[in-house]
Coordinates of C-alpha atoms in Angstrom, one line a residue:
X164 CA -157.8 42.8 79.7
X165 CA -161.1 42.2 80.9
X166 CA -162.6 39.9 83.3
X167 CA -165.9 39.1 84.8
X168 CA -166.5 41.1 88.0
X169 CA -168.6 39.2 90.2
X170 CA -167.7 37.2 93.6
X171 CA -167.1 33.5 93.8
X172 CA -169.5 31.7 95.2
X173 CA -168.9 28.2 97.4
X174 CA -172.2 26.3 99.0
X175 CA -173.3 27.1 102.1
X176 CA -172.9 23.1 102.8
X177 CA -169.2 23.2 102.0
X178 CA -168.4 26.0 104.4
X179 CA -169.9 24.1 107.4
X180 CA -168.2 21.3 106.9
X181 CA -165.2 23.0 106.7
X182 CA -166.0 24.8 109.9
X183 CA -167.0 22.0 111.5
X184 CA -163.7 19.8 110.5
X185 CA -161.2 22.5 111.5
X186 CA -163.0 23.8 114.6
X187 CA -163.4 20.1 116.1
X188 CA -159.5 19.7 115.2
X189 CA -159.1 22.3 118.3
X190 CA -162.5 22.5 120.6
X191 CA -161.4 20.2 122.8
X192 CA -157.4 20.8 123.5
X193 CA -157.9 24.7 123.0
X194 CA -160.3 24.7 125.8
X195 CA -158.5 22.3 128.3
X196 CA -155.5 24.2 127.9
X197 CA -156.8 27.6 128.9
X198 CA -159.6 25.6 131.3
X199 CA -162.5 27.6 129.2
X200 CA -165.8 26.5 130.7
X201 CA -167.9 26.5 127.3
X202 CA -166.4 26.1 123.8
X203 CA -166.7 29.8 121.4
X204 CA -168.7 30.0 118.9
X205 CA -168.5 30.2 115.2
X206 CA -170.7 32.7 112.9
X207 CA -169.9 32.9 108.8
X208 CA -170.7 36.4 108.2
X209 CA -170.9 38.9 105.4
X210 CA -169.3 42.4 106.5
X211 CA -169.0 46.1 104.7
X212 CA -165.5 46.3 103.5
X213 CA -164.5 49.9 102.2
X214 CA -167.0 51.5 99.8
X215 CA -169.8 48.8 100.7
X216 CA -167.7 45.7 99.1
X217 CA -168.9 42.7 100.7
X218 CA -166.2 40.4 102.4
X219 CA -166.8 36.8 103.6
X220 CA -166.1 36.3 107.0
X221 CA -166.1 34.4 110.4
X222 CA -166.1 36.2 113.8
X223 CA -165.6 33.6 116.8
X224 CA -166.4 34.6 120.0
X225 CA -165.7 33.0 123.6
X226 CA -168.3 30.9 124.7
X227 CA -168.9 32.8 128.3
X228 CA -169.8 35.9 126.6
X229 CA -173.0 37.3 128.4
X230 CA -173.0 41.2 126.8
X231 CA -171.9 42.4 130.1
X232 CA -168.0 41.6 129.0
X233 CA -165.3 43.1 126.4
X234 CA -163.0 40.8 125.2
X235 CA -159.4 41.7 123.3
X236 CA -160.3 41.6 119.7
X237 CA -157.8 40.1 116.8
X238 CA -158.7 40.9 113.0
X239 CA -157.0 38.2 110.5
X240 CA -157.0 39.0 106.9
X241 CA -156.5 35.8 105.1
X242 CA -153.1 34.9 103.2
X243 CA -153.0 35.5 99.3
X244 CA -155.6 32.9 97.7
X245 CA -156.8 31.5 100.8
X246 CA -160.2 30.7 101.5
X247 CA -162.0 32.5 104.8
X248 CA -161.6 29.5 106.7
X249 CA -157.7 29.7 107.2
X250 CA -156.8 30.8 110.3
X251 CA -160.3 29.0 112.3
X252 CA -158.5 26.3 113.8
X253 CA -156.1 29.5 115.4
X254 CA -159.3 31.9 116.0
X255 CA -160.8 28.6 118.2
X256 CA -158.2 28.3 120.1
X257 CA -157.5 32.4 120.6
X258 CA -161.8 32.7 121.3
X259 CA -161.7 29.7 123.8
X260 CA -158.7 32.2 125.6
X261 CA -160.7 34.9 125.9
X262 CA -160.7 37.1 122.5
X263 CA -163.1 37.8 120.0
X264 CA -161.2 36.9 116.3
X265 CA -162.6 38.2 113.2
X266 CA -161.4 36.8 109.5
X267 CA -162.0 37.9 106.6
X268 CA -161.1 36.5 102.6
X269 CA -159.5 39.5 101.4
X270 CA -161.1 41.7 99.0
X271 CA -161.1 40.5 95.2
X272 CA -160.4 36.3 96.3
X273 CA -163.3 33.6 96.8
X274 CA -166.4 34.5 98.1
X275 CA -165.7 38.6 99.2
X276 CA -166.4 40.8 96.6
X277 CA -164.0 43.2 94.5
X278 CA -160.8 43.2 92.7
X279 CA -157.3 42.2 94.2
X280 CA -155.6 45.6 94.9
X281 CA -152.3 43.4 96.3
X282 CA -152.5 45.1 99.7
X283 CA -153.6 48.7 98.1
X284 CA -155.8 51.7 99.6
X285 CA -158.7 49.3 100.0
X286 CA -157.5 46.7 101.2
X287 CA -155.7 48.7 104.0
X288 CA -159.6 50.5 104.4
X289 CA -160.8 47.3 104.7
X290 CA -159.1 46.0 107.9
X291 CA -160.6 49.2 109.2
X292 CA -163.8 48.5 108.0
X293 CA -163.2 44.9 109.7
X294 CA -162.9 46.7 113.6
X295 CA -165.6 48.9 112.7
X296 CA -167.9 46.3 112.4
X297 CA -166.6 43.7 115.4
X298 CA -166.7 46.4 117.5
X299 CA -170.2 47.3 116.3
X300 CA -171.5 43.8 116.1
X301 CA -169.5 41.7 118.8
X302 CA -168.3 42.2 122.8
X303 CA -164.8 43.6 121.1
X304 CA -163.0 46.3 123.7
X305 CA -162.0 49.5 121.2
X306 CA -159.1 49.7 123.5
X307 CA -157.7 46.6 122.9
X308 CA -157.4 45.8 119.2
X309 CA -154.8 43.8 117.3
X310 CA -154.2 42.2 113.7
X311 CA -152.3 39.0 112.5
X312 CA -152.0 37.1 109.7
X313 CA -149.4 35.2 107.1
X314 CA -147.8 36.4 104.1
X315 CA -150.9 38.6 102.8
X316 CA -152.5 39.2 105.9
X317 CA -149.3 40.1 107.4
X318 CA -148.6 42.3 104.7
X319 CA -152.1 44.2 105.1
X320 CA -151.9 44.2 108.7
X321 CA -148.9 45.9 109.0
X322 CA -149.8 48.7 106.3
X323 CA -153.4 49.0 108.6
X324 CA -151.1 49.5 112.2
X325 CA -149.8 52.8 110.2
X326 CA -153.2 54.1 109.2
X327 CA -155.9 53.2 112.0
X328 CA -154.2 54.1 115.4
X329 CA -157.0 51.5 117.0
X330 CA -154.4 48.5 116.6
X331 CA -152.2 48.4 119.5
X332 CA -150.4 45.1 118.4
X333 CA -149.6 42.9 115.4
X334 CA -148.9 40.0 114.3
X335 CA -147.1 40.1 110.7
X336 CA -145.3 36.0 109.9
X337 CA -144.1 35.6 106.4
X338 CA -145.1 38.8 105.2
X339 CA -143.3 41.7 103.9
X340 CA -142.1 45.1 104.8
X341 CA -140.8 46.3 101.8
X342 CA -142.7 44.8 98.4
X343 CA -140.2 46.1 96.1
X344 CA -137.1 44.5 97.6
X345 CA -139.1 41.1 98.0
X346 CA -139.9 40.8 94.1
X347 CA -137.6 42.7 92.6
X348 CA -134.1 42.8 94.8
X349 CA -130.9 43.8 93.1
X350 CA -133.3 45.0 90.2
X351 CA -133.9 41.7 89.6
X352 CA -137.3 40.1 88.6
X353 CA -138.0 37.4 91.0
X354 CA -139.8 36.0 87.6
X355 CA -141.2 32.1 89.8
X356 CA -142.4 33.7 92.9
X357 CA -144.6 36.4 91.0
X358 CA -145.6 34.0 88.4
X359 CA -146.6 31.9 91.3
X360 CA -148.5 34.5 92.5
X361 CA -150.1 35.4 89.8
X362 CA -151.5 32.3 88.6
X363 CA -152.8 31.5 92.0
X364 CA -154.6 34.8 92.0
X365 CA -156.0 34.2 89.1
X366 CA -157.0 30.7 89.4
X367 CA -159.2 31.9 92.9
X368 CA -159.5 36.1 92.4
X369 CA -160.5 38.5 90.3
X370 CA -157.0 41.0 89.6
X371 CA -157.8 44.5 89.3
X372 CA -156.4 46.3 86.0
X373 CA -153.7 48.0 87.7
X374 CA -152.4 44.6 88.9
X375 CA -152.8 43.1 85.9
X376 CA -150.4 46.0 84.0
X377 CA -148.1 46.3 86.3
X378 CA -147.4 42.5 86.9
X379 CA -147.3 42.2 82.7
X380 CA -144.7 44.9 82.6
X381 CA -142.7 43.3 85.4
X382 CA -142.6 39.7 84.0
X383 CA -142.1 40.8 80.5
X384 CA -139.2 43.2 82.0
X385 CA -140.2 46.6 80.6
X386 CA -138.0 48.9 81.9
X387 CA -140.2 52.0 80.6
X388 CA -142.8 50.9 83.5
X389 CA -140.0 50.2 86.1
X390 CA -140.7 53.6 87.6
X391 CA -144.5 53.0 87.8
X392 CA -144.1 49.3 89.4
X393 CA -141.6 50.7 91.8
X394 CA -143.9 53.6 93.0
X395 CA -147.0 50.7 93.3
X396 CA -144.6 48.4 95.2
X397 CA -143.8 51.5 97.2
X398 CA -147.2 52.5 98.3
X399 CA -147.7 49.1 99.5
X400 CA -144.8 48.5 101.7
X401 CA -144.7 49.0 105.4
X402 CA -141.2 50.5 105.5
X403 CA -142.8 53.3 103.5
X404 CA -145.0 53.9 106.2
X405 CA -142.6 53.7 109.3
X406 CA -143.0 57.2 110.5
X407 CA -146.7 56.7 110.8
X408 CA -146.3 53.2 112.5
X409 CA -143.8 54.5 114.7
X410 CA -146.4 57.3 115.8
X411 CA -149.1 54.9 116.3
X412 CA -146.4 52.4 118.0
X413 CA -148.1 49.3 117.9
X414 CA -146.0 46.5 119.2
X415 CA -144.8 44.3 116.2
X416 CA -143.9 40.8 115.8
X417 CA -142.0 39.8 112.6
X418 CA -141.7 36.2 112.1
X419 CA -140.0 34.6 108.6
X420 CA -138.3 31.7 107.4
X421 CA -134.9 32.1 106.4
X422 CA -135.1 30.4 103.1
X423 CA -138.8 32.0 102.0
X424 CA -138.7 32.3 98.5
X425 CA -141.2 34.6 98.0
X426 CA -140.8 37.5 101.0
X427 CA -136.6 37.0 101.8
X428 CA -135.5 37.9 105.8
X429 CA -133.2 40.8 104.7
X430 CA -136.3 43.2 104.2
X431 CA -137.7 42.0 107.3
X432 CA -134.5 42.3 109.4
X433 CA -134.1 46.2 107.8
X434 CA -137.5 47.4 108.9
X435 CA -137.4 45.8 112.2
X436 CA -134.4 47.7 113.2
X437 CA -136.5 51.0 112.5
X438 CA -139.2 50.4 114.4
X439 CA -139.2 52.6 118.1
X440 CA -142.1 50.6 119.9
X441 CA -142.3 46.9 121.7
X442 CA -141.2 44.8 118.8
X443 CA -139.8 41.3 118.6
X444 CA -138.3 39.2 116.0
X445 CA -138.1 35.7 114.9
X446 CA -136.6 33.6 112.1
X447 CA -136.6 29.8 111.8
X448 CA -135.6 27.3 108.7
X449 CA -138.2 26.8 106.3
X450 CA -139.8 28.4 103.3
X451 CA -142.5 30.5 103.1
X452 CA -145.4 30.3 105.9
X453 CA -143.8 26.4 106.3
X454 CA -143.0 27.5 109.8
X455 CA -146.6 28.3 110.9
X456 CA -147.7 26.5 108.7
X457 CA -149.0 23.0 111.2
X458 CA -150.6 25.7 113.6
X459 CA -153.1 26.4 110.7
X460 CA -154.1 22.8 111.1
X461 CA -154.4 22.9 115.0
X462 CA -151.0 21.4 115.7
X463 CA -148.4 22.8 118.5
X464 CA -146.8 25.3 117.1
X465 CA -144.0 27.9 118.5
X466 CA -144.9 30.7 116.3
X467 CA -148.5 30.6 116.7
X468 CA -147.6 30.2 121.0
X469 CA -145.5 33.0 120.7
X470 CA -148.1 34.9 118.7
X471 CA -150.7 34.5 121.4
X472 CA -148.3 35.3 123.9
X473 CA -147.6 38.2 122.1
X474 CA -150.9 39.3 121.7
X475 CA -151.5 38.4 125.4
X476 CA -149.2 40.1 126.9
X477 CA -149.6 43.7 125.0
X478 CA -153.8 43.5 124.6
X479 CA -154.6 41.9 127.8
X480 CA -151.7 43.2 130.0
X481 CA -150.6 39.3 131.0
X482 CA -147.2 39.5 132.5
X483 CA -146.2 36.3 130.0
X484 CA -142.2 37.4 130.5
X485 CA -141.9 37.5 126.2
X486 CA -141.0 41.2 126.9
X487 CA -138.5 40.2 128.7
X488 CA -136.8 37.6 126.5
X489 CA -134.2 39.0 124.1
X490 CA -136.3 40.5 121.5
X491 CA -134.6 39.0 118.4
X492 CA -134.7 34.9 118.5
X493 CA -133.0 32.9 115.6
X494 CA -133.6 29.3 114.9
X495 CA -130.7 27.9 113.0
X496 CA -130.6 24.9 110.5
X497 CA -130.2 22.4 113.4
X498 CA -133.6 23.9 115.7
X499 CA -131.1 25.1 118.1
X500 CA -132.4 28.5 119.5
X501 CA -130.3 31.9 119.9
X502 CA -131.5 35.2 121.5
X503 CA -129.7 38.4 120.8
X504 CA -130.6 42.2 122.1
X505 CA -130.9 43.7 118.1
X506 CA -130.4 42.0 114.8
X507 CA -127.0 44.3 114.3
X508 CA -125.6 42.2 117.1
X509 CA -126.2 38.8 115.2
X510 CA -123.0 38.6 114.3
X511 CA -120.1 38.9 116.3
X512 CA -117.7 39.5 113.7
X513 CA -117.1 39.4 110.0
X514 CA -114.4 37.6 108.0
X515 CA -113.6 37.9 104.2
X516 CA -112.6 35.9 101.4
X517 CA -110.3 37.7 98.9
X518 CA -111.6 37.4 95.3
X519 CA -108.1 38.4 93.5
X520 CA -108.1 36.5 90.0
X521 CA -109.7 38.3 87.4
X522 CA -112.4 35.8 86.1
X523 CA -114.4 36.3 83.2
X524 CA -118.1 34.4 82.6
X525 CA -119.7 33.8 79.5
X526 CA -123.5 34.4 80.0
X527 CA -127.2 32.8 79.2
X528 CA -125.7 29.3 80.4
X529 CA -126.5 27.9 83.8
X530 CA -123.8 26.5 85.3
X531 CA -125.7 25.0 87.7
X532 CA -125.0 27.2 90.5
X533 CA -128.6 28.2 91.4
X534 CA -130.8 28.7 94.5
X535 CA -133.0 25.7 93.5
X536 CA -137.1 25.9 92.6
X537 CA -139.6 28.3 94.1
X538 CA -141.1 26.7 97.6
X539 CA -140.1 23.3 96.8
X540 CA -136.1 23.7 97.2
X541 CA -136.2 25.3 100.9
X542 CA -139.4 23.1 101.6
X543 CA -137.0 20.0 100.7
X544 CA -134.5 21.3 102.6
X545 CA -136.4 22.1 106.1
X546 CA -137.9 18.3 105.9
X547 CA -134.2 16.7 105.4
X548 CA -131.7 19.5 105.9
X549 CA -130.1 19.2 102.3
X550 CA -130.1 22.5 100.5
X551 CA -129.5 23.0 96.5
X552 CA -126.2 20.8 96.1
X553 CA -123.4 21.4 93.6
X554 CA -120.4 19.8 92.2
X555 CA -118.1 23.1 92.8
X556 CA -115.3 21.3 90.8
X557 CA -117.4 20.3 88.0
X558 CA -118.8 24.2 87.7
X559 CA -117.9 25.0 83.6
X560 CA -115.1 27.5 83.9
X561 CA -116.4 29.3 80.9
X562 CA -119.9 29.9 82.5
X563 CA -119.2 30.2 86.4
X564 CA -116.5 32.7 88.6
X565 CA -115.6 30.6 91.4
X566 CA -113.3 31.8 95.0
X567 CA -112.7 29.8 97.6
X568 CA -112.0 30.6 101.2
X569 CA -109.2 28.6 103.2
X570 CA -110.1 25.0 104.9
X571 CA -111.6 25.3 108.1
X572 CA -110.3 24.2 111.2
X573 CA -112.9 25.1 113.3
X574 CA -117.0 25.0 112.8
X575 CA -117.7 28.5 111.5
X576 CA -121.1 29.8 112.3
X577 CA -122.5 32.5 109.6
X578 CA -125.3 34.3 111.4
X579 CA -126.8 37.5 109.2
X580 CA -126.1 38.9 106.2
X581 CA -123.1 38.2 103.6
X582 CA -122.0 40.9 101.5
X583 CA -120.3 40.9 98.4
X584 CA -118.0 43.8 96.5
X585 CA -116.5 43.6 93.3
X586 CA -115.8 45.6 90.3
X587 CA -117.8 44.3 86.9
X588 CA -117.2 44.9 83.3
X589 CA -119.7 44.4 81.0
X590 CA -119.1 44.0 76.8
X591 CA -123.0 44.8 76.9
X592 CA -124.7 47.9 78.7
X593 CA -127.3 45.4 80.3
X594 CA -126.4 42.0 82.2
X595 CA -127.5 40.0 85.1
X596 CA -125.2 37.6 87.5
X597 CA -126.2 35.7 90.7
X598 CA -124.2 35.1 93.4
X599 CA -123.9 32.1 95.3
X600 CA -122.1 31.1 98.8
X601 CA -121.6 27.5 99.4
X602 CA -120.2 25.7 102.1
X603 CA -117.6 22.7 100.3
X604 CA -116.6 19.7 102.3
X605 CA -113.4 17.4 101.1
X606 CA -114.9 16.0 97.9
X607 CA -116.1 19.4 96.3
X608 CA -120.0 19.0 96.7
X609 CA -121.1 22.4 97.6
X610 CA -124.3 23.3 99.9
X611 CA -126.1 26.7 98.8
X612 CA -125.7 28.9 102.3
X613 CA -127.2 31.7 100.7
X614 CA -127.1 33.7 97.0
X615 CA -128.8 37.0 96.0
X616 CA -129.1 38.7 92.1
X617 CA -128.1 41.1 90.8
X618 CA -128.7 43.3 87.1
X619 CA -127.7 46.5 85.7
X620 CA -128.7 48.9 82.7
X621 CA -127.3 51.7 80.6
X622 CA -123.9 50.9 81.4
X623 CA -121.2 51.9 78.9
X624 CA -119.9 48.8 77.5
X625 CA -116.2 48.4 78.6
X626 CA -116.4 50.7 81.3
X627 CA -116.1 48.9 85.1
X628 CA -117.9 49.7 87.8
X629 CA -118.3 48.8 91.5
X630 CA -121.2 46.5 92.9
X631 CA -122.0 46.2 96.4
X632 CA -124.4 43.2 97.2
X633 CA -126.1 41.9 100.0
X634 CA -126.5 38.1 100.4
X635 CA -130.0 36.6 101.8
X636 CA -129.8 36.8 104.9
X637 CA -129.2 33.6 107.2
X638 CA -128.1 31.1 110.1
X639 CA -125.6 28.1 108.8
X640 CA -122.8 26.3 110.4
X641 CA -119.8 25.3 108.0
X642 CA -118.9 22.1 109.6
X643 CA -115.0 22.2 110.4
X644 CA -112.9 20.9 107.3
X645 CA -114.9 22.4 104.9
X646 CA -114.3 25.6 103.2
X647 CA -116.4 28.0 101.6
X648 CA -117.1 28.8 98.2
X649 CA -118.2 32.1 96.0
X650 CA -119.9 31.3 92.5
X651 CA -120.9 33.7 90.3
X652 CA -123.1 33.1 87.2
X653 CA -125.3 34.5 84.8
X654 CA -129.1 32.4 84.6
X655 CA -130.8 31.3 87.6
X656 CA -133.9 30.0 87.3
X657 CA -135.5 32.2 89.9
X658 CA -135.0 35.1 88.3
X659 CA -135.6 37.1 84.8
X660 CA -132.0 36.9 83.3
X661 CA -130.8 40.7 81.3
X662 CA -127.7 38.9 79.2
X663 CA -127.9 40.2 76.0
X664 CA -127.3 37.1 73.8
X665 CA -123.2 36.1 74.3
X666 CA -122.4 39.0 76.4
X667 CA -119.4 38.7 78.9
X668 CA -118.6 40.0 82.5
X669 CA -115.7 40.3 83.8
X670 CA -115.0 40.5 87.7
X671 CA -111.7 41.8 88.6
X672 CA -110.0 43.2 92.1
X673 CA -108.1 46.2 91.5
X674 CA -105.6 47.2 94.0
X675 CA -106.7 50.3 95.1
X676 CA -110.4 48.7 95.6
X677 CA -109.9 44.7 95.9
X678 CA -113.0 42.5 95.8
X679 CA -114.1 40.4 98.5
X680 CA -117.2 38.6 100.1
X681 CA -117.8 39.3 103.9
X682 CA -119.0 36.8 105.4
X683 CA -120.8 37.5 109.2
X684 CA -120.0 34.8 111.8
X685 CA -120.2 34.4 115.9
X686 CA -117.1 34.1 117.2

């Protein structure tokens, strides 16, 4: 499929007025607060990306600098489809602190030139390309180098911290560490976050060819390219790459929402507990990039404070105390803050409810058991606190499994990642199921805790097999009297379905390996 390669181009006009607008949303309280004694300054530039491609930029630099000073310097590469002008209310407020903050529009989106390479070679060449020239071109100290940025930017800033020993710190919120098991978990096509995606990409890039194959074969589920679009996924995932970032040991800051749609927490929470150097992790309620979401338009913000403090305290030495604080720091549902040494000790203990019947579904129905709509479900959720809702009594036995755990007496708070094991038996050798863990109060309407999906293919029809799943992970207090609640069915609008048309699973407990969902809580 062809398409036109040139850049797009947005007036000169435009771009200052955008400037203009977001910088005067933060001149004035980003320099009272850090007492700056002249306001930084803003340049749109044009820089060398890797092999010459031209990427649009802004460099911001504080407004005392005489060339006689080095100042900390923090490279952003903007979020997927965003336009170069994302993060200046954030790079005003960092400048006017004393750094000099360099964005760029990724390669292959608005004004920069190129393909989208979705965090590829390039794109990791070009946030060294990025230093290269801040350090040539601006007061930036080479010894004092970080990156940040949100969902792409994270992305390609943590791939960069494992190829360009410069970085010293980063800054990753909403991003991913692992590609693969953020699209595609449980072998399961995440089919309304990459369509998302991918319209938006198209709508404001240019996709490169191998995007454009591999994201046809994923959302037309071609399992003869599944090896090639795992290997892709693969070579752009940070977790691939932990040896080399542990070498470099940059300190890292992971920051997520617990209901993102698009990157879930599990992968996050998995490579965090492999990295060796300062590192720090935070998850709040939300969607994706909702939680930093008002610091992009100059507003108070805790991720963005602790990002700067972050920054501060490994780049310019400040003793801050945030590598002091207990490393991990989980919001829950109610904005009540917890600390914890590691993410294994989240939870205190685990408990599990015992799925003995046999129960048999009937597939390619919803039952109505799903995790809701891409974005706007969690968004909905984090603005009034009510999650995907369910009538669990009204779920049609013929197209829903549903266990249920005993009444609570007591407020039970879940904290990390549910598990679920059972044994499956398929009429069909391909199939999909999702399961779903609600908390039921007295009148059967179920709140979605969490859910994940799971498929399969070339099993031998008849034939049962173990699965082992792990829940998104998450933060939620069962209010005492309720109970909680395992569905399992077949079509979830989140993800690509495998049901051949009126196959059947069955989920059954044998005795010598009974079925269960755990179920992490403190105690």
């Amino acid at each position: 499929m062809g398409h036109p390669r040139r850049r797009l181009r947005t007036s000169t006009a435009v771009a200052a007025a955008s400037a203009a607008m977001l910088a005067g949303t933060v001149a004035g309280p980003a320099s009272a607060a850090h007492g700056a004694t002249a306001s930084s300054t803003v340049r749109f530039v044009e820089i060398p990306g890797d092999g010459g491609t031209p990427l649009a930029a802004n460099v911001v630099v504080p407004g005392d600098a005489d060339g006689g000073r080095r100042y900390p310097l923090v490279v952003l590469p903007t979020s997927w489809s965003m336009p170069q002008v994302e993060y200046l209310a954030q790079a005003k407020k960092l400048a006017d602190s004393g750094y000099v903050v360099l964005s760029y529009n990724s390669r292959g989106f608005w004004q920069s030139g190129g393909e989208i390479e979705v965090a590829g070679p390039p794109d990791v060449a070009d946030a060294s390309k990025a230093i290269d020239w801040a350090l040539a071109n601006t007061p930036a100290d080479p010894g004092r180098i970080g990156m940040a940025g949100i969902s792409y930017g994270a992305g390609i800033s943590l791939l960069a911290s494992a190829h360009d020993d410069r970085i010293k710190a980063v800054v990753a919120m909403s991003g991913w560490a692992d590609l693969v098991d953020s699209i595609y978990s449980g072998r399961t096509q995440h089919t309304q976050a990459a369509a998302f995606l991918t319209g938006a990409g198209y709508l404001t890039g240019r996709p490169s060819d191998e995007f454009q194959e591999i994201i046809s074969g994923f959302l037309s589920s071609d399992l003869e390219k599944e090896g090639d679009m795992i290997a892709w996924g693969k070579k752009r995932s940070a977790a691939t790459h932990i040896d080399r970032i542990n070498a470099n040991g940059p300190a890292i800051m992971l920051g997520n929402a617990w209901g993102d749609s698009i990157f879930p927490p599990n992968q996050y929470a998995d490579f965090y507990e492999k990295l060796t150097g300062p590192k720090r992790l935070e998850f709040r309620h939300g969607d994706h990039a909702t939680p930093e979401m008002p610091g992009l338009l100059g507003l108070p913000n805790d991720v963005w404070n602790n990002a700067e403090r972050w920054l501060d305290h490994h780049l310019k030495g400040e003793d801050n105390g945030i590598d002091r604080e207990r490393p991990v720091q989980l919001t829950d549902r109610q904005g009540d803050q917890e600390g914890y040494p590691d993410w294994k000790s989240v939870p205190s203990g685990a408990e599990r409810i015992a799925l003995k019947d046999t129960d048999r579904v009937l597939a390619n129905v919803d039952s109505g058991a799903n995790g809701g709509t891409v974005f706007l479900s969690s968004i909905f959720d984090q603005l009034t606190g009510i999650p995907p809702t369910v009538s669990v009594p009204l779920l049609p036995d013929w197209h829903s499994a549903v266990w249920k755990s005993e009444r609570y007496t007591t407020t039970r708070q879940i904290r990390g990642t549910a598990k679920l094991h059972t044994t499956v038996t398929a009429d069909k050798s391909s199939g999909t199921f999702v399961a779903h863990l609600y908390d039921v109060n007295a009148l059967g309407v179920g709140r979605l805790v969490t859910h994940a999906p799971f498929s399969f293919h070339g099993r031998t029809p008849g034939e049962a097999f173990d699965v082992d799943l792990e829940l998104f992970s998450t933060a939620y207090d069962v209010p005492a009297g309720h109970r909680l609640a395992l569905v399992i069915d077949t079509v979830d609008p989140l993800y690509a379905e495998h049901n051949p048309f009126g196959a059947k699973l069955t989920f059954s407990s044998p005795a010598d390996d009974p079925s269960y969902a755990e179920i992490p809580v403190r105690e």
